[in-house]
Amino acid sequence: MNLILLDPSEVKGAYAYLTDTRRITHLREVHRACVGDYYTVGLQGGKMGKAQLTELLDTQATFTLDNLNEPPPPPLPVHLVLALPRPRMLARTLEHVTALGVKNITLLHSKRVEKSYWQSPELRTEKIHHHLVLGLEQARDTQLPNVTLCKGFRPFLEEQLSELLKDRRGLVAHPGMPNACPRNIDGEVLLFVGPEGGFIPWEVEKLLEAGCEGMHLGPRILRVETAVTALLSRLF
Ligand code: SAM
């Protein structure tokens, strides 16, 4: 927790009040917090700055806020379309990509996505929100990503893809493609990452037909969470 991310409901005038066990325990056990210490805080969706811990009880931590006038870091110019991974991988991937600055995420069904993953508790709004918050706290950011669920590949192709590609360069990460993933690119990207079993040839063909470019990351096949991190660092 490199940033204390404040929900607007936790702020009253110049004070912020945390009452959840997770952050109070983290302050005590990881930061070894003492009254008088200063921490970096940020208002969800807003600015960041310093705050002094003025009271630390078992059930409440009180901070006095200085001017919160620092903007959060800039977002990455990418909309990530991620074939829904298994629940634990989803949780970690959401945290990593949020920490890296992704602000738009579509979780997509594809042929090799296990249908039962769509029933996972990890897809509940509050669970997704929790992983996004952990990513923001890690990276010191305040802007939550938008996460959209899309349970059909064909409806995505027919109803959303052309609109998303209007002002973005579409890139499909797929092992075995002839071209390597580009580096340090400018402009907005629509990045597709497949499921653990990969995209099927028909899906790749349809994405390429729609105007996306296929690309690879070398001969090593990476896990989804590793591939996403490697792709984002290489692209931007
Ligand atoms: N057996 C699958 C295949 O060959 O497509 C492996 C899928 S991989 C575990 C999951 C996703 O990560 C892939 O669909 C792709 O989007 C991305 N990925 C992993 N390694 C990659 C690589 N070397 N090149 C391009 N994409 C990769």
mmCIF file of C-alpha atoms and ligand atoms in Angstrom:
data_model
loop_
_atom_site.group_PDB
_atom_site.id
_atom_site.type_symbol
_atom_site.label_atom_id
_atom_site.label_comp_id
_atom_site.label_asym_id
_atom_site.label_seq_id
_atom_site.Cartn_x
_atom_site.Cartn_y
_atom_site.Cartn_z
ATOM 1 C CA MET A 1 0.000 0.000 0.000
ATOM 2 C CA ASN A 2 2.057 2.917 -1.330
ATOM 3 C CA LEU A 3 -0.963 5.193 -1.345
ATOM 4 C CA ILE A 4 -3.904 5.433 1.016
ATOM 5 C CA LEU A 5 -6.768 5.641 -1.424
ATOM 6 C CA LEU A 6 -9.645 7.525 0.151
ATOM 7 C CA ASP A 7 -13.238 6.976 -0.757
ATOM 8 C CA PRO A 8 -15.043 10.354 -0.732
ATOM 9 C CA SER A 9 -17.233 9.011 2.113
ATOM 10 C CA GLU A 10 -14.090 8.699 4.284
ATOM 11 C CA VAL A 11 -13.250 12.407 4.051
ATOM 12 C CA LYS A 12 -14.863 15.032 6.298
ATOM 13 C CA GLY A 13 -13.389 18.505 5.821
ATOM 14 C CA ALA A 14 -9.653 18.364 6.512
ATOM 15 C CA TYR A 15 -9.827 14.878 8.045
ATOM 16 C CA ALA A 16 -9.981 11.339 6.695
ATOM 17 C CA TYR A 17 -11.207 8.387 8.725
ATOM 18 C CA LEU A 18 -10.335 4.767 7.876
ATOM 19 C CA THR A 19 -12.359 2.106 9.657
ATOM 20 C CA ASP A 20 -11.582 -1.070 7.693
ATOM 21 C CA THR A 21 -9.442 -3.809 9.205
ATOM 22 C CA ARG A 22 -7.376 -4.395 6.038
ATOM 23 C CA ARG A 23 -5.817 -0.947 5.899
ATOM 24 C CA ILE A 24 -5.554 -0.470 9.665
ATOM 25 C CA THR A 25 -3.747 -3.818 9.975
ATOM 26 C CA HIS A 26 -1.496 -2.910 7.031
ATOM 27 C CA LEU A 27 -0.642 0.435 8.613
ATOM 28 C CA ARG A 28 0.248 -1.270 11.893
ATOM 29 C CA GLU A 29 2.012 -4.392 10.625
ATOM 30 C CA VAL A 30 3.691 -3.301 7.410
ATOM 31 C CA HIS A 31 4.221 0.435 7.879
ATOM 32 C CA ARG A 32 4.666 0.158 11.678
ATOM 33 C CA ALA A 33 2.612 3.349 11.744
ATOM 34 C CA CYS A 34 2.984 5.867 14.583
ATOM 35 C CA VAL A 35 0.870 8.925 15.290
ATOM 36 C CA GLY A 36 2.626 11.897 13.658
ATOM 37 C CA ASP A 37 3.813 9.934 10.592
ATOM 38 C CA TYR A 38 3.047 11.308 7.121
ATOM 39 C CA TYR A 39 1.567 9.171 4.326
ATOM 40 C CA THR A 40 0.773 9.672 0.668
ATOM 41 C CA VAL A 41 -2.986 9.751 0.216
ATOM 42 C CA GLY A 42 -5.252 10.217 -2.780
ATOM 43 C CA LEU A 43 -8.929 10.834 -3.251
ATOM 44 C CA GLN A 44 -10.588 8.222 -5.462
ATOM 45 C CA GLY A 45 -10.974 9.869 -8.867
ATOM 46 C CA GLY A 46 -9.117 12.977 -7.666
ATOM 47 C CA LYS A 47 -5.792 14.426 -6.546
ATOM 48 C CA MET A 48 -3.069 13.136 -4.235
ATOM 49 C CA GLY A 49 -0.957 14.667 -1.466
ATOM 50 C CA LYS A 50 0.288 14.108 2.078
ATOM 51 C CA ALA A 51 -1.647 13.388 5.245
ATOM 52 C CA GLN A 52 -0.545 13.111 8.859
ATOM 53 C CA LEU A 53 -1.728 10.215 10.986
ATOM 54 C CA THR A 54 -3.284 11.896 14.024
ATOM 55 C CA GLU A 55 -4.951 8.930 15.736
ATOM 56 C CA LEU A 56 -4.526 5.161 15.435
ATOM 57 C CA LEU A 57 -7.032 2.955 17.232
ATOM 58 C CA ASP A 58 -7.888 -0.716 16.629
ATOM 59 C CA THR A 59 -10.988 0.289 14.730
ATOM 60 C CA GLN A 60 -10.138 3.699 13.292
ATOM 61 C CA ALA A 61 -7.200 5.618 11.826
ATOM 62 C CA THR A 62 -7.569 9.396 11.541
ATOM 63 C CA PHE A 63 -5.515 11.495 9.144
ATOM 64 C CA THR A 64 -5.210 15.268 8.812
ATOM 65 C CA LEU A 65 -5.022 16.129 5.156
ATOM 66 C CA ASP A 66 -2.595 18.649 3.675
ATOM 67 C CA ASN A 67 -3.479 20.186 0.342
ATOM 68 C CA LEU A 68 -4.300 17.361 -2.068
ATOM 69 C CA ASN A 69 -3.078 18.988 -5.263
ATOM 70 C CA GLU A 70 -0.882 16.434 -7.054
ATOM 71 C CA PRO A 71 -2.441 14.855 -10.144
ATOM 72 C CA PRO A 72 -2.314 11.061 -10.484
ATOM 73 C CA PRO A 73 0.147 9.603 -13.034
ATOM 74 C CA PRO A 74 -0.965 9.622 -16.693
ATOM 75 C CA PRO A 75 -2.952 6.598 -17.933
ATOM 76 C CA LEU A 76 -1.641 4.203 -20.577
ATOM 77 C CA PRO A 77 -3.251 4.814 -23.994
ATOM 78 C CA VAL A 78 -4.652 1.309 -24.203
ATOM 79 C CA HIS A 79 -7.957 -0.483 -24.051
ATOM 80 C CA LEU A 80 -7.222 -4.057 -22.989
ATOM 81 C CA VAL A 81 -9.462 -6.840 -24.265
ATOM 82 C CA LEU A 82 -8.685 -9.834 -22.125
ATOM 83 C CA ALA A 83 -10.182 -13.255 -22.721
ATOM 84 C CA LEU A 84 -11.525 -14.132 -19.273
ATOM 85 C CA PRO A 85 -8.796 -16.005 -17.380
ATOM 86 C CA ARG A 86 -9.366 -18.410 -14.479
ATOM 87 C CA PRO A 87 -10.527 -16.555 -11.348
ATOM 88 C CA ARG A 88 -7.224 -16.409 -9.439
ATOM 89 C CA MET A 89 -5.343 -15.340 -12.559
ATOM 90 C CA LEU A 90 -8.041 -12.719 -13.198
ATOM 91 C CA ALA A 91 -7.546 -11.220 -9.743
ATOM 92 C CA ARG A 92 -3.769 -10.928 -10.174
ATOM 93 C CA THR A 93 -4.032 -9.685 -13.748
ATOM 94 C CA LEU A 94 -6.497 -6.949 -12.780
ATOM 95 C CA GLU A 95 -4.109 -5.780 -10.064
ATOM 96 C CA HIS A 96 -1.077 -5.777 -12.384
ATOM 97 C CA VAL A 97 -2.729 -3.973 -15.274
ATOM 98 C CA THR A 98 -4.292 -1.403 -12.947
ATOM 99 C CA ALA A 99 -0.889 -0.756 -11.389
ATOM 100 C CA LEU A 100 0.549 -0.306 -14.880
ATOM 101 C CA GLY A 101 -2.044 2.365 -15.755
ATOM 102 C CA VAL A 102 -4.645 0.584 -17.903
ATOM 103 C CA LYS A 103 -7.981 2.438 -17.642
ATOM 104 C CA ASN A 104 -10.231 0.419 -19.941
ATOM 105 C CA ILE A 105 -10.614 -3.331 -19.690
ATOM 106 C CA THR A 106 -13.056 -5.603 -21.511
ATOM 107 C CA LEU A 107 -13.289 -9.150 -20.196
ATOM 108 C CA LEU A 108 -14.290 -11.214 -23.205
ATOM 109 C CA HIS A 109 -15.598 -14.697 -23.767
ATOM 110 C CA SER A 110 -13.818 -16.780 -26.368
ATOM 111 C CA LYS A 111 -13.979 -20.414 -27.392
ATOM 112 C CA ARG A 112 -11.288 -21.598 -24.976
ATOM 113 C CA VAL A 113 -12.617 -19.685 -21.968
ATOM 114 C CA GLU A 114 -14.126 -22.144 -19.495
ATOM 115 C CA LYS A 115 -17.842 -21.220 -19.315
ATOM 116 C CA SER A 116 -17.906 -21.745 -15.524
ATOM 117 C CA TYR A 117 -15.467 -18.814 -15.060
ATOM 118 C CA TRP A 118 -18.375 -16.455 -15.789
ATOM 119 C CA GLN A 119 -20.092 -17.706 -12.609
ATOM 120 C CA SER A 120 -17.075 -16.995 -10.413
ATOM 121 C CA PRO A 121 -17.519 -14.756 -7.342
ATOM 122 C CA GLU A 122 -14.367 -12.962 -8.595
ATOM 123 C CA LEU A 123 -16.587 -11.292 -11.194
ATOM 124 C CA ARG A 124 -18.814 -9.639 -8.607
ATOM 125 C CA THR A 125 -18.615 -5.868 -8.785
ATOM 126 C CA GLU A 126 -17.208 -5.533 -5.272
ATOM 127 C CA LYS A 127 -14.518 -8.177 -5.923
ATOM 128 C CA ILE A 128 -13.395 -6.521 -9.145
ATOM 129 C CA HIS A 129 -13.418 -3.148 -7.371
ATOM 130 C CA HIS A 130 -11.214 -4.596 -4.609
ATOM 131 C CA HIS A 131 -8.549 -5.775 -7.076
ATOM 132 C CA LEU A 132 -8.586 -2.462 -8.911
ATOM 133 C CA VAL A 133 -8.120 -0.631 -5.608
ATOM 134 C CA LEU A 134 -5.149 -2.861 -4.716
ATOM 135 C CA GLY A 135 -3.577 -1.981 -8.088
ATOM 136 C CA LEU A 136 -4.112 1.748 -7.512
ATOM 137 C CA GLU A 137 -2.723 1.564 -3.971
ATOM 138 C CA GLN A 138 0.339 -0.251 -5.280
ATOM 139 C CA ALA A 139 1.102 2.215 -8.061
ATOM 140 C CA ARG A 140 -0.044 5.479 -6.405
ATOM 141 C CA ASP A 141 -2.915 6.278 -8.694
ATOM 142 C CA THR A 142 -6.478 7.407 -7.994
ATOM 143 C CA GLN A 143 -8.335 6.769 -11.274
ATOM 144 C CA LEU A 144 -10.245 3.488 -11.284
ATOM 145 C CA PRO A 145 -10.296 1.578 -14.581
ATOM 146 C CA ASN A 146 -13.618 0.846 -16.303
ATOM 147 C CA VAL A 147 -14.228 -2.880 -16.538
ATOM 148 C CA THR A 148 -16.821 -4.239 -18.976
ATOM 149 C CA LEU A 149 -17.913 -7.860 -19.267
ATOM 150 C CA CYS A 150 -18.646 -9.224 -22.726
ATOM 151 C CA LYS A 151 -19.952 -12.783 -22.652
ATOM 152 C CA GLY A 152 -20.067 -13.397 -26.398
ATOM 153 C CA PHE A 153 -17.209 -13.230 -28.907
ATOM 154 C CA ARG A 154 -19.456 -12.893 -31.948
ATOM 155 C CA PRO A 155 -21.603 -10.063 -30.466
ATOM 156 C CA PHE A 156 -18.347 -8.300 -29.544
ATOM 157 C CA LEU A 157 -17.148 -8.627 -33.154
ATOM 158 C CA GLU A 158 -20.438 -7.478 -34.617
ATOM 159 C CA GLU A 159 -21.490 -4.765 -32.187
ATOM 160 C CA GLN A 160 -18.394 -3.288 -30.564
ATOM 161 C CA LEU A 161 -15.193 -3.965 -32.457
ATOM 162 C CA SER A 162 -15.479 -1.485 -35.318
ATOM 163 C CA GLU A 163 -16.331 1.348 -32.903
ATOM 164 C CA LEU A 164 -13.364 0.460 -30.663
ATOM 165 C CA LEU A 165 -11.045 0.365 -33.683
ATOM 166 C CA LYS A 166 -12.119 3.792 -34.963
ATOM 167 C CA ASP A 167 -9.337 5.665 -33.215
ATOM 168 C CA ARG A 168 -7.158 2.809 -31.999
ATOM 169 C CA ARG A 169 -4.557 0.483 -33.471
ATOM 170 C CA GLY A 170 -5.748 -3.086 -32.912
ATOM 171 C CA LEU A 171 -3.063 -5.559 -31.812
ATOM 172 C CA VAL A 172 -3.665 -9.254 -31.184
ATOM 173 C CA ALA A 173 -1.051 -11.046 -29.082
ATOM 174 C CA HIS A 174 -0.863 -14.557 -30.463
ATOM 175 C CA PRO A 175 2.120 -16.932 -30.425
ATOM 176 C CA GLY A 176 3.381 -17.824 -33.881
ATOM 177 C CA MET A 177 2.317 -14.609 -35.637
ATOM 178 C CA PRO A 178 4.923 -13.457 -38.189
ATOM 179 C CA ASN A 179 5.476 -9.972 -36.699
ATOM 180 C CA ALA A 180 6.997 -9.162 -33.337
ATOM 181 C CA CYS A 181 5.177 -6.954 -30.856
ATOM 182 C CA PRO A 182 6.061 -3.320 -31.684
ATOM 183 C CA ARG A 183 7.968 -1.187 -29.187
ATOM 184 C CA ASN A 184 7.416 2.311 -27.787
ATOM 185 C CA ILE A 185 4.473 3.147 -29.975
ATOM 186 C CA ASP A 186 2.488 6.379 -30.078
ATOM 187 C CA GLY A 187 -1.271 6.601 -30.126
ATOM 188 C CA GLU A 188 -4.135 4.592 -28.712
ATOM 189 C CA VAL A 189 -4.093 0.801 -28.839
ATOM 190 C CA LEU A 190 -6.758 -1.891 -28.594
ATOM 191 C CA LEU A 191 -4.805 -4.863 -27.233
ATOM 192 C CA PHE A 192 -6.173 -8.423 -27.344
ATOM 193 C CA VAL A 193 -4.800 -11.088 -25.026
ATOM 194 C CA GLY A 194 -6.091 -14.624 -25.317
ATOM 195 C CA PRO A 195 -7.202 -17.201 -22.756
ATOM 196 C CA GLU A 196 -4.936 -19.835 -21.233
ATOM 197 C CA GLY A 197 -5.581 -22.143 -24.205
ATOM 198 C CA GLY A 198 -5.078 -19.265 -26.671
ATOM 199 C CA PHE A 199 -7.432 -17.809 -29.294
ATOM 200 C CA ILE A 200 -8.720 -20.334 -31.848
ATOM 201 C CA PRO A 201 -7.699 -19.741 -35.495
ATOM 202 C CA TRP A 202 -11.235 -18.501 -36.414
ATOM 203 C CA GLU A 203 -11.080 -15.827 -33.699
ATOM 204 C CA VAL A 204 -7.654 -14.627 -34.843
ATOM 205 C CA GLU A 205 -8.847 -14.592 -38.453
ATOM 206 C CA LYS A 206 -11.908 -12.479 -37.557
ATOM 207 C CA LEU A 207 -9.839 -9.978 -35.557
ATOM 208 C CA LEU A 208 -7.350 -9.639 -38.431
ATOM 209 C CA GLU A 209 -10.193 -9.249 -40.955
ATOM 210 C CA ALA A 210 -11.567 -6.413 -38.816
ATOM 211 C CA GLY A 211 -8.247 -4.572 -39.174
ATOM 212 C CA CYS A 212 -6.204 -5.744 -36.181
ATOM 213 C CA GLU A 213 -2.559 -6.744 -36.525
ATOM 214 C CA GLY A 214 -1.301 -10.026 -35.124
ATOM 215 C CA MET A 215 1.977 -10.013 -33.201
ATOM 216 C CA HIS A 216 4.096 -12.278 -31.037
ATOM 217 C CA LEU A 217 6.329 -11.865 -28.022
ATOM 218 C CA GLY A 218 8.964 -14.389 -29.017
ATOM 219 C CA PRO A 219 9.094 -18.162 -28.786
ATOM 220 C CA ARG A 220 8.302 -18.406 -25.072
ATOM 221 C CA ILE A 221 4.648 -18.944 -24.255
ATOM 222 C CA LEU A 222 3.863 -16.822 -21.231
ATOM 223 C CA ARG A 223 1.063 -17.053 -18.703
ATOM 224 C CA VAL A 224 -1.671 -14.477 -19.241
ATOM 225 C CA GLU A 225 -0.582 -12.250 -16.339
ATOM 226 C CA THR A 226 3.065 -12.335 -17.463
ATOM 227 C CA ALA A 227 2.180 -11.811 -21.131
ATOM 228 C CA VAL A 228 0.034 -8.754 -20.335
ATOM 229 C CA THR A 229 2.793 -7.166 -18.270
ATOM 230 C CA ALA A 230 5.438 -7.895 -20.918
ATOM 231 C CA LEU A 231 3.183 -6.562 -23.704
ATOM 232 C CA LEU A 232 2.370 -3.313 -21.907
ATOM 233 C CA SER A 233 5.981 -2.603 -21.003
ATOM 234 C CA ARG A 234 7.120 -3.302 -24.523
ATOM 235 C CA LEU A 235 4.379 -1.293 -26.246
ATOM 236 C CA PHE A 236 4.703 1.812 -24.051
HETATM 237 N N1 SAM B 1 -1.287 -22.473 -26.112
HETATM 238 C C1 SAM B 1 -1.746 -21.104 -26.217
HETATM 239 C C2 SAM B 1 -1.433 -20.532 -27.608
HETATM 240 O O1 SAM B 1 -0.504 -21.047 -28.259
HETATM 241 O O2 SAM B 1 -2.070 -19.564 -28.027
HETATM 242 C C3 SAM B 1 -1.071 -20.300 -25.128
HETATM 243 C C4 SAM B 1 -1.887 -19.187 -24.639
HETATM 244 S S1 SAM B 1 -1.052 -18.089 -23.544
HETATM 245 C C5 SAM B 1 -0.923 -19.017 -22.072
HETATM 246 C C6 SAM B 1 -2.289 -16.923 -23.198
HETATM 247 C C7 SAM B 1 -2.236 -15.674 -24.023
HETATM 248 O O3 SAM B 1 -1.087 -14.899 -23.679
HETATM 249 C C8 SAM B 1 -2.132 -15.884 -25.509
HETATM 250 O O4 SAM B 1 -3.381 -16.135 -26.101
HETATM 251 C C9 SAM B 1 -1.519 -14.571 -25.975
HETATM 252 O O5 SAM B 1 -2.488 -13.567 -26.095
HETATM 253 C C10 SAM B 1 -0.580 -14.237 -24.826
HETATM 254 N N2 SAM B 1 0.779 -14.773 -25.071
HETATM 255 C C11 SAM B 1 1.490 -15.585 -24.254
HETATM 256 N N3 SAM B 1 2.707 -15.816 -24.767
HETATM 257 C C12 SAM B 1 2.772 -15.149 -25.951
HETATM 258 C C13 SAM B 1 3.764 -15.000 -26.969
HETATM 259 N N4 SAM B 1 4.936 -15.580 -26.876
HETATM 260 N N5 SAM B 1 3.464 -14.240 -28.033
HETATM 261 C C14 SAM B 1 2.253 -13.618 -28.147
HETATM 262 N N6 SAM B 1 1.283 -13.728 -27.224
HETATM 263 C C15 SAM B 1 1.533 -14.479 -26.136
#
